[in-house]
Amino acid sequence: MSLNCSLWQDNSVSVKHFAFAKFSEVTEQCFLLFTLILLMFSASLTGNALIALAIWTNPVLHTPMYFFLANLSLLEIGYTCSVIPKMLQSLVSEVQGVSQKGCATQMFFFTLFGISECCLLAAMALDRYVAICSPLHYVTRMSRGVCVHLAMVSWGVGCIVGLGQTNYIFSLNFCGPCEIDHFFCDLPPILALACGDTSHNEAAVFAVAILCISSPFLLIIASYSRILAAVLIMPSPEGRQKALSTCSSHLFVVTLFYGSGSVTYLMPKASHSPGMDKLLALFYTVVTPMLNPIIYSLRNNEVKAALWRTLGKKKVLTHG
């Protein structure tokens, strides 16, 4: 898709608006993709909102594990809302542009929610480690205050990284081209449009990926290695099954999220194409947030029971 970038520039010096690359030139394909993404977006919002609501309104679920799960659901809602509405608009609208300020805002919130989720998944792994490997000390080591602090640190790190990376990238000049070879304002595609030397910015993105993606992932791997060792020596088959069932859902979410994110931000650019980046981005911005509520609710009887109680209360209030 070719664009006349002069239409998007301010005095032909610095690009002030960007345009997203089209998914397809075929209208029918865009409409089909719009429908599929809208359905998955709706399912993601509904599922995550219901899980968060069920946990907050059912006292039986006021435990560390479900406290972190509620935070994860809120992060997933913010994560998808920062990207998908603009993506849907681009699929059906002739005007596919975004201002530089709008692009920076999207990048900030996408980074905030993404980095916060990386940290929160590590906190969830720590919670499972303490619960299974040190059950006698679980109540004191994972008290409400500790859980709140871990959640606050996760959100705080996301906010700091989001502000830092967004300010650092948008302090660069953009003198054309103006087309983002992506469907949202992700860091690598925006850096590719900047003028001059961006090696320091690319190094900063890589360093943040190492600290905020690799480090939490290694902590998760270490936690689950210890958990697996503890589970294998459990005398009770029922205990082993319950522990493995609880942890398997978390491990599945971690694999989906970190796997796609690692390929995008940690692998050398030469090893993957823009088309692959878009496919991976669709996976971790659309598919994974939709799967999380399904994974956690279907594999957890307490969450399923709480969801039914929450839905039952809503029906009573509606008919009342």
Coordinates of C-alpha atoms in Angstrom, one line a residue:
M1 CA 0.0 0.0 0.0
S2 CA 1.6 3.3 -1.1
L3 CA 0.8 6.5 0.8
N4 CA 1.5 10.1 0.0
C5 CA 3.4 10.9 3.2
S6 CA 3.4 14.6 2.4
L7 CA -0.2 14.6 3.5
W8 CA 0.8 13.3 6.9
Q9 CA 3.7 15.7 7.6
D10 CA 4.1 19.0 9.3
N11 CA 5.9 21.4 7.0
S12 CA 7.5 18.4 5.3
V13 CA 10.0 18.2 8.1
S14 CA 8.7 15.8 10.8
V15 CA 5.9 13.2 10.4
K16 CA 3.1 14.1 12.8
H17 CA 0.7 11.3 11.7
F18 CA 1.3 7.7 10.9
A19 CA -0.7 5.2 8.8
F20 CA -1.1 1.5 9.6
A21 CA -0.5 -1.0 6.8
K22 CA -3.6 -2.7 5.5
F23 CA -4.3 -6.3 6.4
S24 CA -5.6 -6.9 2.9
E25 CA -6.7 -5.0 -0.2
V26 CA -9.7 -7.4 -0.5
T27 CA -12.7 -5.9 1.3
E28 CA -14.3 -9.3 2.0
Q29 CA -11.1 -10.5 3.8
C30 CA -11.0 -7.4 5.9
F31 CA -14.6 -7.8 6.9
L32 CA -14.1 -11.5 7.8
L33 CA -11.0 -10.6 9.9
F34 CA -13.0 -7.7 11.5
T35 CA -15.7 -10.2 12.5
L36 CA -13.4 -12.8 13.9
I37 CA -11.3 -10.2 15.9
L38 CA -14.5 -8.5 17.2
L39 CA -15.9 -11.9 18.4
M40 CA -12.6 -12.8 20.2
F41 CA -12.3 -9.3 21.7
S42 CA -15.9 -9.5 23.0
A43 CA -15.2 -13.0 24.4
S44 CA -12.0 -11.7 26.1
L45 CA -13.6 -8.7 27.7
T46 CA -16.6 -10.7 28.9
G47 CA -14.5 -13.6 30.2
N48 CA -11.9 -11.5 32.0
A49 CA -14.5 -9.1 33.4
L50 CA -16.6 -12.0 34.8
I51 CA -13.6 -13.7 36.4
A52 CA -12.5 -10.4 38.1
L53 CA -16.1 -9.7 39.2
A54 CA -16.6 -13.3 40.5
I55 CA -13.4 -13.1 42.6
W56 CA -14.1 -9.7 44.1
T57 CA -17.7 -10.6 45.0
N58 CA -17.1 -14.1 46.4
P59 CA -15.3 -14.0 49.8
V60 CA -14.3 -17.7 49.4
L61 CA -12.0 -16.6 46.6
H62 CA -10.3 -13.9 48.7
T63 CA -7.0 -15.7 48.7
P64 CA -3.5 -14.8 47.2
M65 CA -3.9 -17.0 44.1
Y66 CA -7.2 -15.5 43.2
F67 CA -6.2 -12.0 44.1
F68 CA -3.4 -12.3 41.5
L69 CA -5.8 -13.9 39.0
A70 CA -8.2 -10.9 39.4
N71 CA -5.3 -8.6 38.7
L72 CA -4.3 -10.6 35.6
S73 CA -7.9 -10.3 34.3
L74 CA -7.8 -6.6 34.7
L75 CA -4.4 -6.4 33.0
E76 CA -5.8 -8.5 30.1
I77 CA -8.8 -6.1 29.7
G78 CA -6.5 -3.1 29.6
Y79 CA -4.0 -4.9 27.3
T80 CA -6.6 -5.7 24.7
C81 CA -8.4 -2.4 24.9
S82 CA -5.1 -0.5 24.2
V83 CA -4.8 -2.3 20.8
I84 CA -7.9 -3.9 19.4
P85 CA -10.4 -1.0 19.1
K86 CA -8.0 0.9 16.8
M87 CA -7.2 -2.3 14.9
L88 CA -10.9 -2.9 14.3
Q89 CA -11.4 0.7 13.2
S90 CA -8.5 0.3 10.7
L91 CA -10.1 -2.8 9.2
V92 CA -13.4 -1.0 8.2
S93 CA -12.3 2.6 7.8
E94 CA -10.7 4.3 4.9
V95 CA -8.8 6.6 7.2
Q96 CA -6.2 4.3 8.9
G97 CA -4.0 7.0 10.4
V98 CA -3.1 7.9 14.0
S99 CA -1.5 11.0 15.3
Q100 CA 2.0 10.9 16.8
K101 CA 0.4 11.7 20.2
G102 CA -2.2 9.0 19.7
C103 CA 0.5 6.5 18.7
A104 CA 2.6 7.4 21.8
T105 CA -0.5 7.0 24.0
Q106 CA -1.2 3.5 22.6
M107 CA 2.5 2.5 23.0
F108 CA 2.5 3.6 26.6
F109 CA -0.6 1.7 27.6
F110 CA 0.4 -1.4 25.6
T111 CA 3.8 -1.4 27.3
L112 CA 2.4 -0.7 30.7
F113 CA -0.1 -3.6 30.6
G114 CA 2.3 -6.0 28.9
I115 CA 5.3 -5.4 31.2
S116 CA 2.9 -5.5 34.3
E117 CA 1.6 -8.9 33.1
C118 CA 5.2 -10.2 32.8
C119 CA 5.9 -9.2 36.4
L120 CA 2.5 -10.5 37.7
L121 CA 3.0 -13.9 36.1
A122 CA 6.2 -14.2 38.1
A123 CA 4.4 -13.2 41.3
M124 CA 1.8 -15.9 40.6
A125 CA 4.6 -18.5 40.2
L126 CA 6.1 -17.3 43.5
D127 CA 2.7 -17.8 45.2
R128 CA 2.4 -21.3 43.9
Y129 CA 5.9 -22.1 45.0
V130 CA 5.3 -21.0 48.5
A131 CA 1.9 -22.7 48.6
I132 CA 3.3 -26.1 47.6
C133 CA 6.9 -26.1 48.9
S134 CA 6.3 -24.2 52.2
P135 CA 2.6 -24.8 53.0
L136 CA 3.1 -24.3 56.8
H137 CA 4.5 -20.7 56.2
Y138 CA 2.1 -19.8 53.3
V139 CA -0.2 -17.7 55.4
T140 CA 2.6 -15.5 56.8
R141 CA 4.8 -15.3 53.7
M142 CA 1.9 -14.6 51.3
S143 CA -0.1 -12.3 53.5
R144 CA -2.5 -9.8 52.1
G145 CA 0.1 -7.0 52.5
V146 CA 2.7 -9.0 50.6
C147 CA 0.3 -9.8 47.8
V148 CA -0.8 -6.1 47.5
H149 CA 2.9 -5.0 47.4
L150 CA 3.7 -7.6 44.7
A151 CA 0.8 -6.4 42.6
M152 CA 1.7 -2.8 43.1
V153 CA 5.3 -3.5 42.1
S154 CA 4.0 -5.2 38.9
W155 CA 1.8 -2.3 37.9
G156 CA 4.5 0.2 39.0
V157 CA 7.3 -1.4 36.9
G158 CA 4.9 -1.5 33.9
C159 CA 4.1 2.2 34.3
I160 CA 7.8 3.2 34.7
V161 CA 8.9 1.1 31.7
G162 CA 6.0 2.4 29.6
L163 CA 6.8 6.0 30.3
G164 CA 10.5 5.6 29.8
Q165 CA 10.3 3.7 26.5
T166 CA 7.6 5.9 25.1
N167 CA 9.4 9.1 25.9
Y168 CA 12.7 7.7 24.7
I169 CA 11.3 6.6 21.3
F170 CA 9.2 9.6 20.6
S171 CA 12.1 12.0 21.4
L172 CA 13.4 10.9 18.0
N173 CA 12.5 12.6 14.7
F174 CA 10.3 10.9 12.2
C175 CA 10.9 12.3 8.7
G176 CA 9.2 9.6 6.6
P177 CA 8.1 7.2 5.5
C178 CA 4.9 7.4 7.5
E179 CA 3.5 3.9 7.1
I180 CA 3.8 1.6 10.2
D181 CA 4.3 -1.9 8.9
H182 CA 2.1 -3.3 11.7
F183 CA -1.5 -2.9 13.0
F184 CA -0.6 -1.0 16.2
C185 CA 2.2 1.2 17.6
D186 CA 4.5 -1.5 18.8
L187 CA 8.1 -0.5 19.6
P188 CA 10.1 -2.1 16.8
P189 CA 7.9 -0.9 13.9
I190 CA 8.0 2.6 15.2
L191 CA 11.7 2.6 15.6
A192 CA 12.1 1.5 12.0
L193 CA 10.5 4.8 10.9
A194 CA 12.8 7.1 12.9
C195 CA 15.5 9.2 11.3
G196 CA 19.1 8.8 12.1
D197 CA 20.9 6.3 14.4
T198 CA 18.4 4.3 16.5
S199 CA 21.0 1.8 17.9
H200 CA 20.7 3.2 21.4
N201 CA 17.0 2.9 21.3
E202 CA 17.1 -0.6 20.0
A203 CA 19.6 -1.5 22.7
A204 CA 17.2 0.0 25.3
V205 CA 14.3 -2.1 24.0
F206 CA 16.4 -5.2 24.1
A207 CA 17.7 -4.5 27.6
V208 CA 14.1 -4.0 28.9
A209 CA 13.1 -7.2 27.2
I210 CA 15.9 -9.0 29.0
L211 CA 15.0 -7.5 32.3
C212 CA 11.2 -7.6 32.1
I213 CA 10.7 -10.7 29.9
S214 CA 13.6 -13.0 30.4
S215 CA 14.2 -12.4 34.2
P216 CA 10.5 -13.1 35.2
F217 CA 10.5 -16.1 32.9
L218 CA 13.6 -17.5 34.5
L219 CA 12.1 -16.9 38.0
I220 CA 9.0 -18.8 36.8
I221 CA 11.1 -21.7 35.5
A222 CA 13.0 -21.9 38.8
S223 CA 9.8 -21.8 40.8
Y224 CA 8.2 -24.6 38.8
S225 CA 11.3 -26.7 38.9
R226 CA 11.2 -26.7 42.7
I227 CA 7.4 -27.2 42.6
L228 CA 7.8 -30.3 40.3
A229 CA 10.4 -31.7 42.6
A230 CA 8.1 -31.2 45.6
V231 CA 5.1 -32.7 43.8
L232 CA 6.9 -35.8 42.7
I233 CA 7.6 -36.8 46.3
M234 CA 4.1 -36.1 47.6
P235 CA 2.8 -39.3 49.3
S236 CA -0.8 -38.6 48.3
P237 CA -1.9 -39.2 44.6
E238 CA -4.8 -36.8 45.2
G239 CA -2.4 -34.1 46.4
R240 CA -0.2 -34.5 43.4
Q241 CA -3.1 -34.3 41.0
K242 CA -4.5 -31.2 42.7
A243 CA -1.1 -29.5 42.7
L244 CA -0.4 -30.3 39.1
S245 CA -3.9 -29.2 38.0
T246 CA -3.5 -25.9 39.7
C247 CA -0.1 -25.2 38.2
S248 CA -0.7 -26.5 34.7
S249 CA -3.1 -23.7 33.8
H250 CA -0.6 -21.1 34.9
L251 CA 2.2 -22.8 33.0
F252 CA 0.1 -22.9 29.8
V253 CA -0.6 -19.2 30.1
V254 CA 3.1 -18.5 30.7
T255 CA 4.1 -20.5 27.6
L256 CA 1.6 -18.7 25.4
F257 CA 2.5 -15.2 26.6
Y258 CA 6.3 -15.5 27.0
G259 CA 6.7 -17.7 23.9
S260 CA 5.2 -15.2 21.5
G261 CA 6.7 -12.2 23.3
S262 CA 10.2 -13.6 23.3
V263 CA 10.2 -14.2 19.6
T264 CA 9.1 -10.6 18.9
Y265 CA 11.4 -8.8 21.3
L266 CA 14.4 -11.0 21.9
M267 CA 15.2 -12.8 18.6
P268 CA 17.3 -10.9 16.0
K269 CA 15.3 -8.9 13.5
A270 CA 16.9 -10.9 10.6
S271 CA 15.4 -14.1 12.0
H272 CA 11.7 -13.1 11.5
S273 CA 9.8 -11.2 8.9
P274 CA 7.2 -8.4 9.4
G275 CA 4.5 -10.9 8.4
M276 CA 5.6 -13.2 11.2
D277 CA 5.7 -10.3 13.7
K278 CA 2.1 -9.4 12.8
L279 CA 0.9 -13.0 13.2
L280 CA 2.6 -13.3 16.6
A281 CA 1.2 -9.9 17.7
L282 CA -2.3 -11.1 16.7
F283 CA -1.7 -14.1 18.9
Y284 CA -0.6 -12.3 22.0
T285 CA -3.0 -9.4 21.7
V286 CA -6.1 -11.2 20.6
V287 CA -5.9 -15.0 21.1
T288 CA -4.1 -15.3 24.4
P289 CA -6.3 -12.8 26.4
M290 CA -9.3 -14.7 25.1
L291 CA -7.9 -18.1 26.2
N292 CA -6.9 -17.1 29.7
P293 CA -10.5 -17.0 31.2
I294 CA -11.3 -20.3 29.5
I295 CA -8.1 -21.9 30.8
Y296 CA -8.5 -20.7 34.4
S297 CA -12.3 -21.3 34.6
L298 CA -12.5 -24.7 33.0
R299 CA -9.6 -26.1 35.0
N300 CA -10.7 -24.6 38.3
N301 CA -13.9 -25.8 40.1
E302 CA -13.8 -22.9 42.6
V303 CA -13.7 -20.3 39.8
K304 CA -16.5 -22.1 37.9
A305 CA -18.7 -22.2 41.0
A306 CA -18.0 -18.5 41.7
L307 CA -18.9 -17.6 38.1
W308 CA -22.2 -19.5 38.4
R309 CA -23.0 -17.7 41.7
T310 CA -22.2 -14.4 40.2
L311 CA -24.3 -15.0 37.1
G312 CA -27.1 -16.3 39.4
K313 CA -27.0 -13.1 41.4
K314 CA -27.2 -11.1 38.2
K315 CA -30.3 -13.0 37.1
V316 CA -32.0 -12.5 40.4
L317 CA -31.3 -8.7 40.3
T318 CA -32.5 -8.5 36.7
H319 CA -35.8 -10.3 37.3
G320 CA -36.2 -8.4 40.6

